[in-house]
Coordinates of C-alpha atoms and ligand atoms in Angstrom, one line a residue:
M1 CA 115.8 231.0 90.0
E2 CA 117.5 231.5 93.3
F3 CA 115.1 231.8 96.2
D4 CA 115.7 233.5 99.6
Y5 CA 114.6 230.3 101.4
D6 CA 113.8 226.7 100.5
L7 CA 110.8 226.9 102.8
F8 CA 108.8 229.8 104.1
V9 CA 106.3 228.8 106.8
I10 CA 103.5 231.2 107.8
G11 CA 102.5 230.6 111.4
A12 CA 104.6 229.2 114.3
G13 CA 101.9 227.1 115.8
S14 CA 101.7 223.3 116.3
G15 CA 101.9 222.4 112.6
G16 CA 104.3 225.2 111.5
V17 CA 106.9 224.6 114.2
R18 CA 107.1 220.9 113.6
A19 CA 107.3 221.3 109.8
S20 CA 110.0 224.0 110.1
R21 CA 112.2 222.0 112.5
I22 CA 112.0 218.8 110.6
A23 CA 112.6 220.5 107.2
A24 CA 115.6 222.3 108.6
G25 CA 116.9 219.0 109.9
F26 CA 117.0 217.8 106.3
G27 CA 119.2 220.7 105.4
A28 CA 116.5 223.1 104.1
R29 CA 117.0 226.9 104.6
V30 CA 113.8 227.7 106.5
A31 CA 112.2 230.8 107.8
V32 CA 108.9 231.0 109.8
A33 CA 106.8 234.1 110.2
E34 CA 104.7 234.6 113.4
E35 CA 102.4 237.5 114.0
F36 CA 101.7 236.8 117.6
R37 CA 103.7 234.4 119.7
V38 CA 105.8 231.4 118.8
G39 CA 103.9 228.3 120.0
G40 CA 100.6 229.1 118.4
T41 CA 97.1 228.5 119.7
C42 CA 97.8 225.3 121.6
V43 CA 100.6 226.7 123.7
I44 CA 99.7 230.3 124.1
R45 CA 95.9 230.3 124.3
G46 CA 94.6 226.8 123.8
C47 CA 95.3 223.3 125.1
V48 CA 98.1 224.2 127.6
P49 CA 96.6 227.2 129.5
K50 CA 93.2 225.5 129.3
K51 CA 94.5 222.4 131.0
L52 CA 96.2 224.4 133.7
L53 CA 92.9 226.1 134.4
V54 CA 91.1 222.8 134.5
Y55 CA 93.6 221.6 137.2
A56 CA 93.1 224.8 139.2
S57 CA 89.3 224.5 139.1
H58 CA 89.2 220.9 140.4
F59 CA 90.6 221.7 143.8
A60 CA 87.3 222.8 145.4
E61 CA 85.9 219.4 144.7
D62 CA 89.1 217.6 145.9
F63 CA 89.1 219.6 149.2
E64 CA 85.5 218.5 149.7
M65 CA 86.3 214.8 148.9
A66 CA 89.3 214.8 151.2
K67 CA 87.0 215.0 154.2
G68 CA 85.6 211.6 153.3
F69 CA 89.1 210.2 153.6
G70 CA 89.6 211.6 157.1
W71 CA 91.3 214.9 156.2
T72 CA 90.4 218.1 157.9
V73 CA 90.8 220.8 155.4
G74 CA 91.2 224.3 156.8
E75 CA 89.6 227.4 155.3
T76 CA 90.3 227.6 151.6
S77 CA 90.2 230.5 149.2
F78 CA 91.0 231.0 145.6
D79 CA 92.8 233.9 144.0
W80 CA 92.2 234.3 140.2
K81 CA 95.0 236.8 139.7
T82 CA 97.6 234.5 141.3
L83 CA 96.5 231.7 139.0
I84 CA 96.6 233.8 135.9
S85 CA 100.0 235.2 136.6
R86 CA 101.4 231.8 137.3
K87 CA 99.8 230.4 134.2
D88 CA 101.3 233.3 132.2
A89 CA 104.8 232.6 133.6
E90 CA 104.5 229.0 132.5
I91 CA 103.3 230.0 129.0
D92 CA 106.3 232.4 128.8
R93 CA 108.6 229.5 129.7
L94 CA 107.1 227.3 127.0
N95 CA 107.2 230.1 124.4
G96 CA 110.9 230.5 125.2
L97 CA 111.5 226.8 124.8
Y98 CA 109.8 226.8 121.4
I99 CA 111.9 229.7 120.2
K100 CA 115.1 228.0 121.4
T101 CA 114.1 224.7 119.7
L102 CA 113.5 226.5 116.4
E103 CA 116.7 228.5 116.6
G104 CA 118.6 225.4 117.7
A105 CA 117.4 223.7 114.5
G106 CA 118.6 226.6 112.4
V107 CA 115.2 228.0 111.6
E108 CA 115.0 231.8 111.2
I109 CA 112.1 233.3 113.1
I110 CA 110.6 236.5 111.6
N111 CA 108.2 238.4 113.8
G112 CA 105.3 239.8 111.9
R113 CA 102.3 239.1 109.7
A114 CA 103.1 237.5 106.3
V115 CA 100.9 237.8 103.3
V116 CA 101.2 235.6 100.2
T117 CA 101.8 237.6 97.1
G118 CA 102.4 234.8 94.6
P119 CA 103.2 231.1 94.2
N120 CA 106.8 231.7 95.5
S121 CA 106.6 235.0 97.4
V122 CA 105.3 236.5 100.6
S123 CA 105.5 240.1 101.8
L124 CA 106.3 240.9 105.4
G125 CA 106.7 244.3 106.9
G126 CA 107.1 245.9 103.4
R127 CA 109.7 243.3 102.5
E128 CA 109.3 240.9 99.6
I129 CA 110.6 237.4 100.4
T130 CA 110.9 234.5 97.9
A131 CA 110.8 230.7 98.7
K132 CA 110.8 227.5 96.7
T133 CA 108.0 226.2 98.9
I134 CA 105.5 228.0 101.1
L135 CA 103.7 226.3 104.0
V136 CA 100.5 227.9 105.2
A137 CA 100.0 227.0 108.9
T138 CA 98.0 229.9 110.1
G139 CA 95.5 227.9 112.3
G140 CA 92.0 229.1 113.1
W141 CA 90.2 231.9 114.9
P142 CA 87.0 232.0 117.0
H143 CA 83.9 232.3 114.9
M144 CA 81.5 235.0 116.2
P145 CA 77.9 234.9 115.0
D146 CA 76.1 238.0 113.9
V147 CA 74.3 239.0 117.1
P148 CA 73.6 242.7 118.0
G149 CA 76.1 243.6 120.7
I150 CA 78.5 240.7 120.0
E151 CA 81.4 243.1 120.5
H152 CA 80.7 242.9 124.2
A153 CA 81.3 239.2 124.3
I154 CA 84.6 237.5 124.9
T155 CA 86.1 234.3 123.4
S156 CA 88.5 231.8 124.8
N157 CA 91.3 234.2 123.8
E158 CA 90.2 236.8 126.3
A159 CA 89.0 234.3 129.0
F160 CA 92.6 233.5 129.7
H161 CA 93.4 237.1 130.6
L162 CA 90.4 238.4 132.5
D163 CA 91.4 240.8 135.3
E164 CA 88.8 239.4 137.6
Q165 CA 87.0 236.1 137.8
P166 CA 83.5 236.6 136.5
K167 CA 81.2 235.5 139.3
R168 CA 78.4 235.0 136.8
I169 CA 79.2 233.8 133.3
V170 CA 77.2 232.7 130.3
V171 CA 79.0 230.4 127.9
V172 CA 77.5 230.2 124.5
G173 CA 78.2 227.0 122.5
G174 CA 78.0 223.3 122.8
G175 CA 81.4 222.1 121.7
Y176 CA 84.4 221.0 123.7
I177 CA 85.8 224.4 124.3
A178 CA 82.4 225.6 125.7
V179 CA 82.0 222.6 128.1
E180 CA 85.6 222.9 129.2
F181 CA 85.3 226.6 130.1
A182 CA 81.9 226.0 131.8
G183 CA 83.5 223.4 134.0
I184 CA 86.5 225.7 134.7
F185 CA 84.4 228.6 135.9
R186 CA 82.0 226.4 137.8
G187 CA 84.9 224.7 139.7
M188 CA 86.1 228.1 140.7
G189 CA 82.7 228.9 142.2
S190 CA 81.2 231.0 139.5
D191 CA 77.5 230.8 138.5
V192 CA 77.6 229.3 135.1
T193 CA 75.0 229.1 132.4
L194 CA 75.7 227.2 129.2
L195 CA 73.5 228.1 126.2
Y196 CA 73.4 225.9 123.1
R197 CA 71.1 226.4 120.2
G198 CA 70.9 222.7 119.2
E199 CA 69.1 219.8 120.8
Q200 CA 72.1 218.3 122.7
I201 CA 75.6 219.5 123.4
M202 CA 78.8 217.9 122.0
R203 CA 77.6 217.3 118.4
G204 CA 79.6 214.5 116.7
F205 CA 80.3 212.6 120.0
D206 CA 78.6 209.4 121.0
D207 CA 75.0 210.2 122.1
D208 CA 75.4 208.4 125.4
L209 CA 78.4 210.5 126.3
R210 CA 76.5 213.7 125.3
D211 CA 73.7 212.8 127.6
R212 CA 76.0 211.7 130.5
L213 CA 78.0 214.9 130.3
T214 CA 74.9 217.0 130.4
I215 CA 73.7 215.2 133.5
E216 CA 77.1 215.5 135.3
M217 CA 77.4 219.2 134.4
Q218 CA 74.0 219.8 135.8
R219 CA 74.8 217.8 138.9
K220 CA 77.7 220.2 139.5
G221 CA 75.4 223.2 139.3
I222 CA 75.9 224.3 135.7
D223 CA 72.6 225.6 134.2
V224 CA 72.7 223.8 130.8
R225 CA 70.0 225.1 128.5
T226 CA 69.7 223.5 125.1
G227 CA 67.5 224.8 122.2
T228 CA 68.4 228.3 123.4
N229 CA 70.4 231.1 121.8
V230 CA 71.2 234.7 122.4
T231 CA 69.4 237.4 120.3
G232 CA 71.0 240.5 121.7
I233 CA 73.7 241.7 124.1
E234 CA 73.8 245.0 125.9
K235 CA 76.6 246.3 127.9
L236 CA 75.9 247.3 131.5
D237 CA 78.2 248.9 134.1
T238 CA 78.3 245.6 135.9
G239 CA 78.6 243.3 132.9
V240 CA 76.1 242.3 130.2
H241 CA 72.4 242.0 129.7
L242 CA 71.3 239.2 127.4
T243 CA 68.1 238.6 125.5
L244 CA 67.4 235.0 124.7
T245 CA 65.4 233.2 121.9
D246 CA 62.7 232.2 124.4
G247 CA 62.1 235.9 125.1
S248 CA 63.7 235.7 128.6
T249 CA 66.5 238.0 129.7
M250 CA 69.5 237.5 132.0
E251 CA 72.4 239.4 133.4
A252 CA 76.0 238.2 133.8
D253 CA 79.4 239.6 134.5
A254 CA 80.6 238.2 131.2
V255 CA 79.4 236.2 128.1
M256 CA 81.9 234.0 126.4
Y257 CA 81.3 232.6 122.9
A258 CA 82.7 229.3 121.9
T259 CA 80.8 228.8 118.7
G260 CA 83.4 227.1 116.5
R261 CA 86.6 228.2 114.9
V262 CA 87.1 229.3 111.3
P263 CA 90.3 228.8 109.2
N264 CA 92.6 231.8 109.4
T265 CA 92.8 232.7 105.7
S266 CA 91.2 236.1 105.6
G267 CA 93.5 238.7 104.2
L268 CA 96.3 236.1 103.8
G269 CA 96.6 236.8 100.1
L270 CA 96.0 233.2 98.9
E271 CA 93.8 234.6 96.1
A272 CA 96.9 236.3 94.7
A273 CA 98.5 232.9 94.2
E274 CA 95.2 231.4 93.0
V275 CA 95.1 228.9 95.9
E276 CA 91.8 227.2 96.0
L277 CA 89.8 227.6 99.2
G278 CA 86.9 225.4 100.4
K279 CA 84.0 225.9 102.8
G280 CA 84.5 228.7 105.3
G281 CA 87.8 229.7 103.7
A282 CA 89.6 226.4 104.5
V283 CA 92.7 225.7 102.3
K284 CA 92.0 222.7 100.1
V285 CA 94.8 220.2 100.2
D286 CA 95.5 216.7 98.9
A287 CA 96.5 213.7 101.1
F288 CA 100.1 215.2 101.3
G289 CA 99.0 218.7 102.3
K290 CA 99.6 220.1 98.8
T291 CA 97.2 222.8 97.5
N292 CA 96.3 223.2 93.8
V293 CA 99.4 225.3 93.5
D294 CA 102.5 223.0 93.4
S295 CA 104.7 225.3 95.5
I296 CA 102.1 225.9 98.3
Y297 CA 101.2 223.5 101.0
A298 CA 99.0 223.8 104.1
V299 CA 98.7 221.9 107.4
G300 CA 96.7 222.1 110.6
D301 CA 93.5 224.0 111.5
V302 CA 93.7 226.2 108.4
T303 CA 92.7 223.1 106.4
D304 CA 89.7 222.4 108.6
R305 CA 90.0 218.7 108.7
V306 CA 90.6 217.6 112.4
Q307 CA 91.3 220.6 114.6
L308 CA 93.6 219.1 117.1
T309 CA 97.2 219.8 118.0
P310 CA 98.6 216.3 117.5
V311 CA 96.9 216.1 114.1
A312 CA 98.5 219.5 113.1
I313 CA 101.9 218.2 114.3
K314 CA 101.5 214.9 112.4
E315 CA 100.5 216.8 109.2
G316 CA 103.5 219.2 109.6
H317 CA 105.9 216.3 110.1
A318 CA 104.5 214.4 107.1
F319 CA 104.8 217.5 105.0
A320 CA 108.5 217.9 105.9
L321 CA 109.1 214.2 105.2
T322 CA 107.3 214.4 101.9
V323 CA 108.9 217.6 100.5
F324 CA 112.3 217.6 102.1
G325 CA 112.9 214.1 103.4
G326 CA 112.3 212.2 100.1
T327 CA 109.6 210.1 101.8
P328 CA 106.1 210.9 100.6
T329 CA 104.0 210.6 103.8
S330 CA 100.3 211.1 104.1
P331 CA 99.0 211.4 107.7
A332 CA 96.1 209.1 108.5
H333 CA 93.0 210.8 109.9
D334 CA 91.2 207.6 111.2
A335 CA 90.9 206.4 114.8
I336 CA 92.2 209.6 116.3
P337 CA 92.0 209.3 120.1
T338 CA 91.0 212.6 121.8
A339 CA 90.0 213.9 125.1
V340 CA 87.6 216.6 126.4
F341 CA 88.7 218.1 129.6
S342 CA 85.2 218.6 130.8
Q343 CA 84.4 217.7 134.4
P344 CA 84.2 214.7 134.4
P345 CA 86.5 214.3 131.4
I346 CA 85.7 212.4 128.2
G347 CA 88.1 210.1 126.3
T348 CA 87.0 208.8 122.9
V349 CA 88.4 207.0 119.9
G350 CA 86.8 205.7 116.7
L351 CA 83.2 205.8 115.8
S352 CA 80.1 206.8 117.8
E353 CA 77.4 204.2 117.9
S354 CA 75.3 206.0 115.3
D355 CA 78.2 206.4 112.9
A356 CA 79.3 202.8 113.4
K357 CA 75.8 201.6 112.7
E358 CA 75.7 203.6 109.5
K359 CA 79.1 202.3 108.4
Y360 CA 79.0 198.7 109.4
G361 CA 75.2 197.9 109.8
D362 CA 75.5 195.1 112.3
I363 CA 77.2 196.1 115.5
D364 CA 77.4 195.0 119.1
V365 CA 77.4 197.7 121.8
Y366 CA 78.9 197.1 125.3
T367 CA 78.4 199.5 128.1
S368 CA 79.4 199.8 131.8
D369 CA 78.0 202.3 134.2
F370 CA 79.7 202.6 137.6
R371 CA 80.6 204.8 140.5
P372 CA 84.4 205.3 140.5
M373 CA 86.0 204.0 143.7
K374 CA 87.4 207.4 144.6
H375 CA 83.9 208.7 144.9
T376 CA 82.7 206.0 147.3
L377 CA 84.5 207.5 150.3
G378 CA 84.8 210.9 148.6
G379 CA 81.0 211.3 148.7
S380 CA 80.5 212.5 145.2
D381 CA 77.5 211.2 143.2
E382 CA 79.5 211.5 139.9
R383 CA 79.4 208.3 137.9
A384 CA 81.6 206.9 135.1
F385 CA 80.5 205.3 131.9
T386 CA 82.4 203.2 129.3
K387 CA 81.2 202.0 126.0
M388 CA 82.6 199.9 123.2
I389 CA 81.3 199.4 119.7
V390 CA 82.2 196.2 117.8
D391 CA 81.7 195.5 114.1
K392 CA 80.0 192.1 114.3
S393 CA 81.3 190.7 111.0
T394 CA 85.0 191.1 112.0
G395 CA 84.8 191.4 115.8
K396 CA 86.9 194.5 115.6
V397 CA 86.5 197.3 118.1
V398 CA 85.6 200.3 116.0
G399 CA 84.8 202.8 118.8
A400 CA 85.7 203.1 122.4
H401 CA 84.3 205.9 124.7
M402 CA 84.5 206.9 128.3
I403 CA 83.3 209.6 130.6
G404 CA 84.7 209.7 134.1
V405 CA 87.8 210.2 136.2
D406 CA 91.0 209.8 134.2
A407 CA 89.2 209.2 130.9
A408 CA 91.7 211.4 129.1
E409 CA 94.6 209.4 130.4
I410 CA 93.0 206.0 129.8
I411 CA 91.9 206.6 126.2
Q412 CA 95.5 207.0 124.9
G413 CA 96.2 203.3 125.5
I414 CA 92.9 202.2 124.2
G415 CA 93.5 204.3 121.1
I416 CA 96.6 202.2 120.2
A417 CA 94.4 199.1 120.3
V418 CA 91.6 200.6 118.2
K419 CA 94.1 202.0 115.7
A420 CA 95.7 198.6 115.4
G421 CA 92.3 197.1 114.6
L422 CA 92.2 194.7 117.5
T423 CA 89.1 192.6 118.1
K424 CA 86.9 192.4 121.1
A425 CA 88.3 188.9 121.8
Q426 CA 91.8 190.4 122.0
F427 CA 90.5 193.0 124.5
D428 CA 88.9 190.2 126.5
A429 CA 92.1 188.2 126.5
T430 CA 93.9 191.1 128.1
V431 CA 94.3 190.9 131.9
A432 CA 92.6 193.7 133.8
V433 CA 94.4 196.3 135.9
H434 CA 92.7 196.1 139.2
P435 CA 91.3 198.2 140.9
S436 CA 90.9 200.8 138.1
S437 CA 88.3 202.4 135.9
A438 CA 90.3 201.4 132.8
E439 CA 89.7 197.7 133.5
E440 CA 86.1 198.1 132.3
F441 CA 87.5 198.1 128.8
V442 CA 88.6 194.5 129.1
L443 CA 85.7 193.3 131.3
M444 CA 82.5 194.2 129.4
R445 CA 81.1 190.8 128.4
T446 CA 77.5 191.1 127.5
P447 CA 76.3 193.2 124.6
R448 CA 73.5 195.6 125.2
D449 CA 70.1 194.8 123.7
N450 CA 69.8 197.0 120.7
Ligands
FAD1 P1 97.9 227.4 115.4 O1 98.5 226.6 116.6 O2 96.7 228.1 115.6 O3 99.1 228.3 114.9 C1 98.9 229.3 113.9 C2 99.8 230.4 114.1 O4 99.8 231.2 112.9 C3 99.4 231.3 115.2 O5 100.4 231.5 116.1 C4 99.1 232.7 114.5 O6 99.4 233.8 115.3 C5 100.0 232.6 113.3 N1 99.5 233.4 112.2 C6 98.3 233.4 111.6 N2 98.2 234.1 110.5 C7 99.5 234.6 110.3 C8 100.1 235.4 109.4 N3 99.5 235.9 108.3 N4 101.5 235.7 109.5 C9 102.2 235.2 110.6 N5 101.6 234.4 111.5 C10 100.3 234.1 111.4 N6 93.8 220.7 120.6 C11 94.1 219.6 121.3 O7 94.7 218.7 120.6 N7 93.9 219.4 122.6 C12 93.3 220.3 123.4 O8 93.1 220.1 124.6 C13 93.0 221.6 122.7 N8 92.4 222.6 123.5 C14 92.1 223.8 122.9 C15 91.6 224.8 123.6 C16 91.3 226.0 123.1 C17 90.7 227.1 123.9 C18 91.6 226.2 121.7 C19 91.2 227.5 121.0 C20 92.1 225.2 120.9 C21 92.4 224.0 121.5 N9 92.9 222.9 120.7 C22 93.2 221.7 121.4 C23 93.2 223.0 119.3 C24 94.6 223.3 119.0 O9 95.0 224.5 119.6 C25 94.8 223.5 117.5 O10 94.3 222.4 116.8 C26 96.2 223.7 117.1 O11 96.8 224.8 117.7 C27 96.3 223.9 115.5 O12 97.7 224.1 115.2 P2 98.0 224.9 113.8 O13 99.5 224.8 113.6 O14 97.1 224.5 112.8 O15 97.6 226.4 114.2

């Protein structure tokens, strides 16, 4: 049978763009459908605009610190609208670059929402299109819990486009998006409350980092309330009125939910092709990204494995190598370094202390708690903390964690060493970069008493 395309990709986000480009490079006839904007979540309303806002929000503290270094800083003010319009211009630029890259690679971009109609067919704008292989790369969408008045809440999607800076904002959630936005708004001078229903924020991260981040966020004036949730939201002329599980109430200009993201498979038609879905509607795939239907693959957030852009990209690339490059490639999901752009930031790779204990039993834990040099004259009380977990039987470093200035930049290099399976002795044999915070990773000598 003659198909319209060799590959039809649904979703031009991190995974879909990489897969399309690489497959086209192997000579495949490729089309990609995008219902919103080419670039996907990361570029349009995720990592990129988020990080720009994090940079913007840090200036208040930098101006304050500058005084300790002899600078006289004049009167400062912040204009939300200017930031948002400059951020939008940058996103437009990147969106244009992504379109250019795809077109340059010979990929056809089709604007619109695609729905799967069979193992080799999709429908788009009333048109039926056939393809030898279909790649589902539709990403995820914010999960909103069933709370009365939830329609008055915003998510990260809207937070990037608010007309005004909310002077009082409640962020609901305890994951990385919640803590990042809490830090962004606080840095810009808003009153911020973070509500999390669990015992401690940042579930899945090393417990020491979770505790440290809570302390530092509180030190910066964020009201972190754990064990607390919202039971109802009412709209006011001035914002929202919230009722909480402890019976108390509060008012704010906005309430933002960052309570997880769900795979984007609703209404996608995968049932028509009998594609098996797992928990929460995630597309079930094998190690090569193949679903139970031979002609349909999936990569990225829609598979709900590790929801990070570089992971989606690696999966997209591996898919293209496997199906069009003649090189079966399965992306590894171990030792993935990652950062949280909280304030201070977190960098982490490998296992937390509790996970390492469960997996290896006998472990050594090394920690270092210090005041970054910048803060000595800068006058900030903010502290940094590094931690390494070592499997005692092999001496291998199986987890490395940091919270503090530059942690996000530092962890990439440490990630290479952990991924390579280097031992604590090899870390110790490495000469320190001095003076730096990163050097702690080669200077921690005495294991902590367990
Ligand atoms: P996406 O990038 O979400 O792309 C999916 C695309 O498919 C979207 O463009 C969507 O419009 C389109 N689509 C969906 N359904 C259809 C359809 N039926 N037809 C046509 N098009 C469709 N990750 C990091 O690594 N670092 C970070 O700092 C980071 N920060 C983040 C901050 C926020 C606020 C958010 C929300 C996410 C962040 N992420 C971060 C996660 C990252 O954005 C995702 O892991 C990544 O974008 C996943 O890529 P993907 O290709 O799976 O899907």
